[in-house]
Amino acid sequence: MKSFRLKSVLVVLFLSISFASCSNDNDEKTPVPTTKAALVTEIKGPATGKVNDELSYDVTYVVDNACAEFDKISEVTIGDVKGLQVIAKYPSQICTTEIPAPKKTVYKFKATAKGTFEIKFKKSETEFLTQKVVIE
């Protein structure tokens, strides 16, 4: 009986070592792109609009290299002021295109009430670029 238990333990030990050593260490994982906030240099769009009408604003922003792509627009707070920022996605490979040109995206704004609104985009680490719009 002791011989059977010893053999069983050795078989289990051998199998566990075999399974652990058979893992494929050569798996190439898909590189994950990184994201970073891009600074806005210009906002162009209408200064007036109507309630429940969707307004489009062209937002120009600068990126670190020419391989960057638009990812999303997110909220940001500088001090106690809330605004928006453009997030750019950078591929994980080395970018061979050296000179980045300013990029553009479209921001859609829709107001559900009358009033004067400020669309604020992050233009530096300490300030926003502001576009005012009057909704009638």
Coordinates of C-alpha atoms in Angstrom, one line a residue:
M1 CA 0.0 0.0 0.0
K2 CA 2.8 2.4 0.8
S3 CA 4.4 1.6 -2.6
F4 CA 1.1 2.5 -4.3
R5 CA 0.8 5.8 -2.5
L6 CA 4.4 6.7 -3.3
K7 CA 3.9 5.9 -6.9
S8 CA 0.7 7.9 -7.0
V9 CA 2.5 10.9 -5.5
L10 CA 5.3 10.6 -7.9
V11 CA 2.9 10.4 -10.9
V12 CA 1.0 13.5 -9.7
L13 CA 4.3 15.4 -9.2
F14 CA 5.5 14.4 -12.6
L15 CA 2.3 15.4 -14.4
S16 CA 2.2 18.8 -12.6
I17 CA 5.8 19.5 -13.6
S18 CA 5.1 18.4 -17.2
F19 CA 2.1 20.7 -17.5
A20 CA 3.9 23.7 -16.0
S21 CA 6.9 23.2 -18.3
C22 CA 4.8 23.0 -21.4
S23 CA 3.6 26.5 -21.4
N24 CA 4.4 28.5 -24.5
D25 CA 6.7 31.3 -23.5
N26 CA 6.9 32.5 -27.2
D27 CA 3.4 33.9 -27.2
E28 CA 3.6 37.3 -29.0
K29 CA 1.1 39.6 -27.4
T30 CA -0.5 42.3 -29.5
P31 CA 1.1 45.6 -28.5
V32 CA -1.3 47.9 -26.6
P33 CA -1.4 51.5 -27.8
T34 CA -1.0 54.2 -25.2
T35 CA -3.2 57.3 -24.7
K36 CA -2.3 60.8 -23.7
A37 CA -4.1 64.1 -23.5
A38 CA -3.5 66.4 -26.5
L39 CA -3.6 70.2 -26.2
V40 CA -6.2 72.1 -28.2
T41 CA -5.1 75.1 -30.3
E42 CA -8.4 76.2 -32.0
I43 CA -12.1 75.7 -31.8
K44 CA -14.3 76.8 -34.8
G45 CA -18.0 76.7 -34.9
P46 CA -21.2 78.6 -34.6
A47 CA -21.7 81.3 -31.9
T48 CA -25.5 80.8 -31.8
G49 CA -27.9 78.0 -32.0
K50 CA -31.4 76.8 -31.1
V51 CA -32.6 74.5 -28.3
N52 CA -32.2 70.8 -29.1
D53 CA -30.2 71.5 -32.3
E54 CA -26.9 69.7 -32.6
L55 CA -24.0 72.1 -33.3
S56 CA -20.7 70.9 -34.7
Y57 CA -17.3 72.4 -33.7
D58 CA -14.0 71.7 -35.4
V59 CA -11.4 71.2 -32.7
T60 CA -7.7 71.4 -33.7
Y61 CA -5.2 69.8 -31.5
V62 CA -1.5 69.0 -31.4
V63 CA 0.1 65.5 -30.8
D64 CA 3.6 64.3 -30.0
N65 CA 4.2 62.4 -33.2
A66 CA 2.5 62.0 -36.6
C67 CA 1.4 58.4 -35.9
A68 CA -1.1 59.5 -33.2
E69 CA -4.8 59.1 -33.8
F70 CA -7.9 60.6 -32.2
D71 CA -9.2 58.4 -29.4
K72 CA -12.0 60.3 -27.5
I73 CA -13.0 63.5 -25.8
S74 CA -13.2 63.3 -22.1
E75 CA -13.9 65.6 -19.1
V76 CA -11.0 67.2 -17.2
T77 CA -10.8 69.6 -14.2
I78 CA -8.1 72.3 -13.9
G79 CA -8.3 73.7 -10.4
D80 CA -12.0 73.8 -9.8
V81 CA -13.0 74.6 -13.4
K82 CA -14.4 71.7 -15.5
G83 CA -13.9 71.4 -19.2
L84 CA -13.0 68.9 -22.0
Q85 CA -9.8 67.4 -23.3
V86 CA -8.9 65.5 -26.5
I87 CA -7.3 62.1 -25.9
A88 CA -4.9 60.9 -28.6
K89 CA -3.9 57.2 -29.1
Y90 CA -0.3 56.4 -29.8
P91 CA 0.7 53.1 -31.4
S92 CA 3.2 51.0 -29.4
Q93 CA 5.6 50.7 -32.4
I94 CA 8.2 53.3 -33.1
C95 CA 6.8 56.1 -35.3
T96 CA 9.0 56.8 -38.3
T97 CA 7.1 59.9 -39.4
E98 CA 8.9 62.7 -37.6
I99 CA 6.9 65.9 -38.0
P100 CA 3.4 65.9 -36.5
A101 CA 0.9 68.1 -38.2
P102 CA -2.0 69.5 -36.2
K103 CA -5.0 67.2 -36.2
K104 CA -8.8 67.9 -36.2
T105 CA -11.8 66.3 -34.8
V106 CA -15.5 67.3 -34.5
Y107 CA -17.2 68.0 -31.2
K108 CA -21.0 67.8 -31.2
F109 CA -22.9 70.1 -28.7
K110 CA -26.6 70.0 -28.0
A111 CA -28.3 72.3 -25.5
T112 CA -31.7 71.4 -24.0
A113 CA -32.3 74.9 -22.6
K114 CA -31.8 78.5 -23.6
G115 CA -28.8 80.4 -22.4
T116 CA -25.1 81.2 -22.9
F117 CA -22.8 78.2 -22.7
E118 CA -19.0 77.9 -22.7
I119 CA -17.3 75.0 -24.4
K120 CA -13.9 74.7 -22.8
F121 CA -11.1 72.6 -24.1
K122 CA -7.7 72.1 -22.4
K123 CA -5.1 74.2 -24.2
S124 CA -2.3 73.8 -21.6
E125 CA -1.8 72.2 -18.2
T126 CA -3.2 75.3 -16.5
E127 CA -5.8 76.8 -18.8
F128 CA -8.7 76.2 -21.2
L129 CA -9.5 77.6 -24.7
T130 CA -13.2 78.8 -24.5
Q131 CA -15.9 79.0 -27.2
K132 CA -19.1 80.8 -26.2
V133 CA -22.4 79.8 -27.7
V134 CA -25.8 81.5 -27.2
I135 CA -28.8 79.2 -27.4
E136 CA -32.1 80.8 -28.3

